[in-house]
XYZ file of C-alpha atoms in Angstrom:
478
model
C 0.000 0.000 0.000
C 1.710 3.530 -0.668
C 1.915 6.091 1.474
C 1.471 9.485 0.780
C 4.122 11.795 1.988
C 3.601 15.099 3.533
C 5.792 18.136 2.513
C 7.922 19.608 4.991
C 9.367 22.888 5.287
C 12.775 22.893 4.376
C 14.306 25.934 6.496
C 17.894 27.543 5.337
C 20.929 26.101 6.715
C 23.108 27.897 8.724
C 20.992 30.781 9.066
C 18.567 31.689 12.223
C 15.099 32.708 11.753
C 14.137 36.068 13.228
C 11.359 35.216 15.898
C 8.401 37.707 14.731
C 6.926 38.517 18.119
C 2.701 38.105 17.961
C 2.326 41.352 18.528
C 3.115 42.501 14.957
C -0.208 41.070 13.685
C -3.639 40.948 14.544
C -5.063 38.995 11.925
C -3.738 35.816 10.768
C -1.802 37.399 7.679
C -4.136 35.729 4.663
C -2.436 32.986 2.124
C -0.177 32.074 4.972
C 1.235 28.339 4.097
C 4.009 26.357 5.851
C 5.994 26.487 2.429
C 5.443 30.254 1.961
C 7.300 31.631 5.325
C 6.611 35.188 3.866
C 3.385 36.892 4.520
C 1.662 39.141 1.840
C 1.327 41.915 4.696
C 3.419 45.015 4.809
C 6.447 44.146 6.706
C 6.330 46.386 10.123
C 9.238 49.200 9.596
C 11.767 49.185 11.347
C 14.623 51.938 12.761
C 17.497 51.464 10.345
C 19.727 53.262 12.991
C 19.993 50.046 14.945
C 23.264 48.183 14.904
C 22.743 45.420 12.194
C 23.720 41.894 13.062
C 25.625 39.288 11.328
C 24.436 39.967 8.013
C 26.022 36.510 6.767
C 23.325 35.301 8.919
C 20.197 37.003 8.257
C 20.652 40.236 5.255
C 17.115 41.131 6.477
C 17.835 41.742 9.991
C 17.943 45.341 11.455
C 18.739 43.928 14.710
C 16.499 44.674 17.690
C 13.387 46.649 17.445
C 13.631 49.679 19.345
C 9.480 49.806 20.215
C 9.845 45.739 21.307
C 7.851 45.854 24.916
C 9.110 43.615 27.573
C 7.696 42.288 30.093
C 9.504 42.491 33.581
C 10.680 38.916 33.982
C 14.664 38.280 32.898
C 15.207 41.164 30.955
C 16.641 43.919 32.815
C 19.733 44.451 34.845
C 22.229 41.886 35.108
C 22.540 38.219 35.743
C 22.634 37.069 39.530
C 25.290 33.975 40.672
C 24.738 30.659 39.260
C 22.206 29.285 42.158
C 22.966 25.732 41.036
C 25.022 23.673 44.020
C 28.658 23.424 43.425
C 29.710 20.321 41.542
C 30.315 16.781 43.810
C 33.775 15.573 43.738
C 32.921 12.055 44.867
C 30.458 11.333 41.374
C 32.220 11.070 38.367
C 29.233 12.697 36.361
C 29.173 15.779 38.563
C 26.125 17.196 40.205
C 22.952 18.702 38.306
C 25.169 18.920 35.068
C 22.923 18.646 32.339
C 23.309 20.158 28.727
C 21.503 23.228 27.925
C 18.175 23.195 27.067
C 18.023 20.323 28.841
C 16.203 20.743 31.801
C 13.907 23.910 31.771
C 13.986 24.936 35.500
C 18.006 25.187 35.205
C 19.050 26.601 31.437
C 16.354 28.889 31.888
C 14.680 31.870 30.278
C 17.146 34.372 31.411
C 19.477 32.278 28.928
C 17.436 33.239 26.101
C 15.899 36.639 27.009
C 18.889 38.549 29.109
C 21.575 36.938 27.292
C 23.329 35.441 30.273
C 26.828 34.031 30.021
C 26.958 31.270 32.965
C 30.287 29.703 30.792
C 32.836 31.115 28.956
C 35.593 29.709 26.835
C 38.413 32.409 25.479
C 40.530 30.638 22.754
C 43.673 33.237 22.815
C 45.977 33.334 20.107
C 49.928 34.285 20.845
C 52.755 33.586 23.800
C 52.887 35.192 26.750
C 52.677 38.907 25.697
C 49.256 38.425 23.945
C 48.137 36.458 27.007
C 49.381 38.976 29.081
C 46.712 41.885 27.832
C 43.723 39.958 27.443
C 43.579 39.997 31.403
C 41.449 43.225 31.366
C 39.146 41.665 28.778
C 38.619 38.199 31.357
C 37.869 40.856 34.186
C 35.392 42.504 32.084
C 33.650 39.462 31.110
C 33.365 38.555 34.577
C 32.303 42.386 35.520
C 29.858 42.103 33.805
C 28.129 38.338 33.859
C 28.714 37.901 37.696
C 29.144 34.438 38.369
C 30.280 33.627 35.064
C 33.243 30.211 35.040
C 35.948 31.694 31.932
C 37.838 29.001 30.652
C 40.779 29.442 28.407
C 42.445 27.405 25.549
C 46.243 29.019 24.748
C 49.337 27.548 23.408
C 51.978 25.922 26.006
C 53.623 28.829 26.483
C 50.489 31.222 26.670
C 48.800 28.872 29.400
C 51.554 29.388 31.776
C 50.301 33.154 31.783
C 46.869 32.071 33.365
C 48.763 31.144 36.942
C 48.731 35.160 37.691
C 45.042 34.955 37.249
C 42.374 34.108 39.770
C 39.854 34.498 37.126
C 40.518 31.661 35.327
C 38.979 28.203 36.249
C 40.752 25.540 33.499
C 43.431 26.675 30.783
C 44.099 24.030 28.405
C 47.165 24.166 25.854
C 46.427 24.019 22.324
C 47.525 26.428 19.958
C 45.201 27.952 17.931
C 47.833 29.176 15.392
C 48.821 25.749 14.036
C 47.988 25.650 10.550
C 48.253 21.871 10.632
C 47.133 20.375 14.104
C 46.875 16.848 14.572
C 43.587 15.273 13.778
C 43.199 13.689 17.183
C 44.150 16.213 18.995
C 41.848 18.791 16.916
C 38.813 15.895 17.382
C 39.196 15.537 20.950
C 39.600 19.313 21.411
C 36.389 19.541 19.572
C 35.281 17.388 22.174
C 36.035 18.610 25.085
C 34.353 22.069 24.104
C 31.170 20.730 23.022
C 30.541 18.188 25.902
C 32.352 15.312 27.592
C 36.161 15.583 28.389
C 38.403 13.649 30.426
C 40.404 15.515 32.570
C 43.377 14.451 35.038
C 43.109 14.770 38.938
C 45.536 14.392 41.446
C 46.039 10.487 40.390
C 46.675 9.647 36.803
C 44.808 6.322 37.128
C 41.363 8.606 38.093
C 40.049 10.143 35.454
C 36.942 12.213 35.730
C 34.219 13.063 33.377
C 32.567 16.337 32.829
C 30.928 18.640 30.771
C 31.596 21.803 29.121
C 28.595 23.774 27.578
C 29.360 27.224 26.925
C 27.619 30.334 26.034
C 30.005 32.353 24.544
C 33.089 31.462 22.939
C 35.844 34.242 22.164
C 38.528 33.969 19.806
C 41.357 36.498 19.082
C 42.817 34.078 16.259
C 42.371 35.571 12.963
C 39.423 33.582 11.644
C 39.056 32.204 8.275
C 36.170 29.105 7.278
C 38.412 26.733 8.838
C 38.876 28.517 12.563
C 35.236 29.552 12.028
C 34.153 25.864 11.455
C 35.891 24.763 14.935
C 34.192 27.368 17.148
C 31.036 26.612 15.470
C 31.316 22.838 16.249
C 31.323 23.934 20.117
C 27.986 24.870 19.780
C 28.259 27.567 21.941
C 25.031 29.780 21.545
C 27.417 32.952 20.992
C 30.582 32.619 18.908
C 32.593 35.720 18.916
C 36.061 36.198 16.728
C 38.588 38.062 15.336
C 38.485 37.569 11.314
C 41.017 38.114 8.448
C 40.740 41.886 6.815
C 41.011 40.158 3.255
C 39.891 37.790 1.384
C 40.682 34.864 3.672
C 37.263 35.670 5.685
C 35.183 34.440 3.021
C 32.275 32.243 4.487
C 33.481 33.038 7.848
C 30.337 35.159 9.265
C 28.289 32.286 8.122
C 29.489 29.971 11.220
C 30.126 33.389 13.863
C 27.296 35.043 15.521
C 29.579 38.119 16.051
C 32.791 39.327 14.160
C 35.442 41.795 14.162
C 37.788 42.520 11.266
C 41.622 42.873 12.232
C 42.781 46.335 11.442
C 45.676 44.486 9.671
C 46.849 40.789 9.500
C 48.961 40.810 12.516
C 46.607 41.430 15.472
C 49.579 41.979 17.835
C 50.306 45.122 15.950
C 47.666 47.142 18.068
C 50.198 47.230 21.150
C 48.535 47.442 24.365
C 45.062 48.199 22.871
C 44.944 45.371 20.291
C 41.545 43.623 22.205
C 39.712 47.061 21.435
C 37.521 45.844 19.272
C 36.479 42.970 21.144
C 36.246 44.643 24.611
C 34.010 47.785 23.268
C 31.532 44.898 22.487
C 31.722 42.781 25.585
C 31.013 46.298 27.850
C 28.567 47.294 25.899
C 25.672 48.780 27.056
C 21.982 46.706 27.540
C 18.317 47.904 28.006
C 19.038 49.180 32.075
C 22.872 47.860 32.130
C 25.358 50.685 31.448
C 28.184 50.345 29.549
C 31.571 48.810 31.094
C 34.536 50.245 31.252
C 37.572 47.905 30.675
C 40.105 48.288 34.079
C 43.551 48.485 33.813
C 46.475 45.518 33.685
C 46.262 43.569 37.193
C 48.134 40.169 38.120
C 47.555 38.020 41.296
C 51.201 35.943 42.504
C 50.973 32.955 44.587
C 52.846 32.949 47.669
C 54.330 29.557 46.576
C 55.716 31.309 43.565
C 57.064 34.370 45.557
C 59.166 31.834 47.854
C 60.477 30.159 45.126
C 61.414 33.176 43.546
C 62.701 34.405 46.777
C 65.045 31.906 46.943
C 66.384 32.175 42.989
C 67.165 35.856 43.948
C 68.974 35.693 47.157
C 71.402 32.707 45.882
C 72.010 35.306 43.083
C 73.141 38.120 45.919
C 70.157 40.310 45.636
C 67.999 41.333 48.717
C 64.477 42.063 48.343
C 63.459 45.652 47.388
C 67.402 46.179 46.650
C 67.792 45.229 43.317
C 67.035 46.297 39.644
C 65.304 43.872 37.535
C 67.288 43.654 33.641
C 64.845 41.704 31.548
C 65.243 41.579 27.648
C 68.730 39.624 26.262
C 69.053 38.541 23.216
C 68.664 34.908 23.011
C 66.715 32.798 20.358
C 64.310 31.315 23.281
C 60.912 31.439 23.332
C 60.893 32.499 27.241
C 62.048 36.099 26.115
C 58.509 37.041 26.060
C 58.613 39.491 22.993
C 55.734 40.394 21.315
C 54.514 39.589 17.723
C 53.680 42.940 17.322
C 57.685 43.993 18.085
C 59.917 41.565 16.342
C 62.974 43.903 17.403
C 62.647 43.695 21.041
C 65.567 42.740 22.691
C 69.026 43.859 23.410
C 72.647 42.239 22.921
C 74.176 41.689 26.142
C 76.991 44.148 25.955
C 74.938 47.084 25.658
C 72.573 45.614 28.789
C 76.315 45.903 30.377
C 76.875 49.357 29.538
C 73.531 50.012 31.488
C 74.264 47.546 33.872
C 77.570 49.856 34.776
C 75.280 53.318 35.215
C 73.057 51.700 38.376
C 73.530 53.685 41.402
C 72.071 52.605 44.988
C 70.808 49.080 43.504
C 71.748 45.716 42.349
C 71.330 45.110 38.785
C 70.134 41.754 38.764
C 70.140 40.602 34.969
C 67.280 37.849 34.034
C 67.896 35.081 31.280
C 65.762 33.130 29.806
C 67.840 30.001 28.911
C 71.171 28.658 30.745
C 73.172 28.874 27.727
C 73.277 32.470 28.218
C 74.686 32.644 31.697
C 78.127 31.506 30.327
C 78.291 34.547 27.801
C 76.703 37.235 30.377
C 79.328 36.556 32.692
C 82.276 36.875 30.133
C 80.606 40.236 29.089
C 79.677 41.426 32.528
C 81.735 40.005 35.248
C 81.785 36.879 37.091
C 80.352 38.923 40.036
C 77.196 39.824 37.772
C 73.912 38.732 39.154
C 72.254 36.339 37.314
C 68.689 34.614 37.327
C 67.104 31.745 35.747
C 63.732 32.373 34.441
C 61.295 31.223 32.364
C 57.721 31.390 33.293
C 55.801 34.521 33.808
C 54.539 33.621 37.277
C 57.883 33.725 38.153
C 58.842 36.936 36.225
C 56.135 38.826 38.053
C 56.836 37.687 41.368
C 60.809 39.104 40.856
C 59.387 42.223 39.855
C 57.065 42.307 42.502
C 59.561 42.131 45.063
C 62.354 44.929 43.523
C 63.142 48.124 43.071
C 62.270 48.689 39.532
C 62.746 47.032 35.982
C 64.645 48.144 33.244
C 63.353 46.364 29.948
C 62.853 46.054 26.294
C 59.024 45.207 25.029
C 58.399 42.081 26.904
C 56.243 41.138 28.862
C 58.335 43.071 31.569
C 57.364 46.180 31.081
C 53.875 45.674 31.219
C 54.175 43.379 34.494
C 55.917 46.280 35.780
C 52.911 48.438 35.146
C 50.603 45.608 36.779
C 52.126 45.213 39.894
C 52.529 49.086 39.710
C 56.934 49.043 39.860
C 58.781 51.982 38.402
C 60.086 51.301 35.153
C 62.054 52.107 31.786
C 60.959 50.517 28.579
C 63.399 50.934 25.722
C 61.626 50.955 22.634
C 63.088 50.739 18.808
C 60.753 53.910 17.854
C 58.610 56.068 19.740
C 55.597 54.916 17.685
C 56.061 51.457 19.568
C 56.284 53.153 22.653
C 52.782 54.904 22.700
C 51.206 51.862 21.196
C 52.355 49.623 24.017
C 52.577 52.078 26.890
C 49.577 54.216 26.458
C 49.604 56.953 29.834
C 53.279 55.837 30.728
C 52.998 58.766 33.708
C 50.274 56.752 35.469
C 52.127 53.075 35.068
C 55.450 55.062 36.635
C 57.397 54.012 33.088
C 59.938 56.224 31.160
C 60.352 55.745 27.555
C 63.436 54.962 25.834
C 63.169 54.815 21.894
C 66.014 54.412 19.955
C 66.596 57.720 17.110
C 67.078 54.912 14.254
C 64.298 52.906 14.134
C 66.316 50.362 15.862
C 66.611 49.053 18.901
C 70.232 48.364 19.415
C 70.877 51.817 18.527
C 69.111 52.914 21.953
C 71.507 55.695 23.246
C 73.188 54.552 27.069
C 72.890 58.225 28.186
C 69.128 58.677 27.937
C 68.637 55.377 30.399
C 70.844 56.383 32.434
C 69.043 60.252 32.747
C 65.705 58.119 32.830
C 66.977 56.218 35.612
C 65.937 59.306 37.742
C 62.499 57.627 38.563
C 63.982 55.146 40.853
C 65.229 57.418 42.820
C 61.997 59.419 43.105
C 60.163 56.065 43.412
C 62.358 55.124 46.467
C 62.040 58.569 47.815
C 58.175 58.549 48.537
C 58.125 55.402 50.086
């Protein structure tokens, strides 16, 4: 016997359908079928003023309509804490972990209506240095979605960053920037964002299950259709990135629900500011929520790192508060911290020892970031120079945190100098790359060194040592 089959409406993929609020019509709109999703009624008009969305996701979309009336459940001010009980160590699924949507009474309306962000996942692009200034952005985010968990996927050496912040719950290393990443690894990274992971606990042999399922996913990696295809297989409900200013972006918007085109193809470029984009649109202002401000640099040290640190400086010779932290040799390792944005960032070690000479009242105490170098930076400098091991950034800041000051090149340095608010000097291979990096240099207590050449090791002795003034002044107010 044959069966007739019904026709069902095909809807367009990859695209979301504007929900048309009842309001708009009276009347049932007249030759209104299920294949025919347009009715023959004047569309409503609507302010053209608003901020468009996505277009790649809807052309016909003017955004939000200004007249929309609300009602006064979930939709004004902001989200309160998460009022779900913390998870159960002792149960290997968790406690009350369900995925969203799936139980009504805990992925509620607020979800939907307010926009609430109760997980987060940044996937940051860059080492240390680009790690580094996308702290303000993860206290922003958390400013303004209180109670809001912000996890973070960086390469090995940009997940070391995350041990100066509290904010943080898990940072996982995998870099974003390989072109050509392992299929498993991608797979099970795919994985672990869009629902069960395996993680380690304090016994290999125990492995735990959990799940991730975020609301907004952030990426500062350039996005083309292939980065654009991994966030969108998180199935996170908001999908934010970076994306290429050329041609490379094609089909990109189609898998984003938000985007932001790079002022140029290296993102680092921006200096201290580069997140602008991206942190005007997570402050922005909504319905009775004011817009956020974005707060300045801030880093939290362990006290287990400042006692190892501690005892690193003292077998050097230095005492705390005594010495002068010298942080930017030239060396080919990666724990130089440089930026992308500042490819000619660091010194050779005989003019660091022409500096080194001009210190008056403190210690220099000169910082390198591989042991190879210790053998030439005592030929140069003396075998009575004062040399320290280190490598991590946790470590870096706690050293600074317990001088006198830092004198630098663009690393990541300088701007822990301004965080844990040290005097500084930051020597700079153009004063363009100076303003970009240290914007307000008079608040952060830095002086600005830029070379007259456009190149760094042409940085004239004399001017650091007249800079060095602002230890001095530093030392006199406390």
């Amino acid at each position: 016997m044959a069966t007739t089959l019904l026709p069902k409406t095909v809807y367009p993929i990859l695209t979301n359908r504007p929900s048309i609020p009842s309001a708009h019509f009276t009347t049932k709109p007249p030759f209104f079928s299920p294949l025919d999703l347009s009715p023959c009624t004047k569309r409503p008009s609507v302010q053209t003023n608003a901020k468009k969305k996505n277009p790649w996701l809807d052309p016909f979309d003017d955004g939000e309509d200004p007249n929309m009336e609300y009602g006064s459940l979930f939709t004004d001010g902001k989200q309160e804490e998460d009022p779900r009980p913390p998870d159960n160590p002792d149960n290997p699924y968790g406690f009350l972990k369900f995925p969203m949507g799936f139980a009504v009474e805990l992925a509620s309306l607020p979800l939907k209506i307010r926009g609430d962000v109760r997980r987060c996942c940044c996937v940051i692009s860059g080492g240390v240095y680009e790690n580094l200034l996308f702290f303000p952005a993860i206290q922003l985010i958390k400013d303004r979605y209180p109670g809001v968990q912000v996890d973070v996927l960086a390469s090995e050496r940009g997940k070391q960053t995350y041990e100066l912040n509290k904010n943080v719950r898990w940072a996982n290393a995998y870099d974003p920037d390989d072109e050509w990443p392992e299929p498993a690894e991608y797979t099970d990274m795919v994985g672990l964002l869009k629902g069960k992971r395996k993680r380690e606990e304090k016994v290999l042999e125990h492995m735990k299950t959990t799940s991730r399922y975020y609301d907004m996913v952030l990426s500062t990696k350039l996005a083309g259709l292939g980065h654009a295809a991994f966030l969108f297989m998180t199935t996170a409900r908001d999908r934010v990135s970076y994306i290429y200013p050329n041609v490379n972006a094609a089909g990109a918007g189609l898998l984003l629900s938000e985007t932001f085109t790079a002022d140029s193809m290296n993102l680092s470029e921006g200096g201290y500011n580069m997140y602008h984009q991206m942190v005007d649109w997570l402050g922005r202002p909504f319905r009775s929520v004011p817009r956020h401000s974005v707060g300045p640099l801030r880093v939290s040290i362990s006290r287990k790192l400042k006692k190892v640190v501690a005892e690193k400086y003292r077998t050097a010779g230095a005492e705390k508060g005594k010495y002068i932290v010298i942080h930017g040799i030239e060396s080919d390792s990666k724990a130089s911290m440089q930026s992308r944005g500042d490819t000619d960032s660091l010194l050779p070690i005989q003019v660091w020892a022409e500096i080194a000479k001009d210190i008056r009242g403190f210690k220099p105490l000169l910082v390198i970031p591989h042991e190879k170098e210790r053998e030439n930076v005592e030929e140069v400098v003396g075998d009575d120079a004062s040399i320290v091991f280190i490598t991590t950034p946790g470590q870096l800041a706690a050293l600074i945190n317990d001088s006198a000051g830092v004198i630098a090149t663009n690393t990541a340095a300088i701007q822990l100098a301004g965080a844990r608010e040290k005097p500084s000097i930051g020597l700079f291979c153009s004063k363009q790359k100076g303003k970009l990096f240290v914007p307000n240099p008079e608040e952060k207590k830095c002086a600005i060194v830029s070379s007259k050449t456009g190149k760094l090791r042409d940085v004239e002795v004399e001017a650091v040592k007249q800079a060095m003034q602002i230890f001095d002044m530093s030392f006199a107010l406390v």
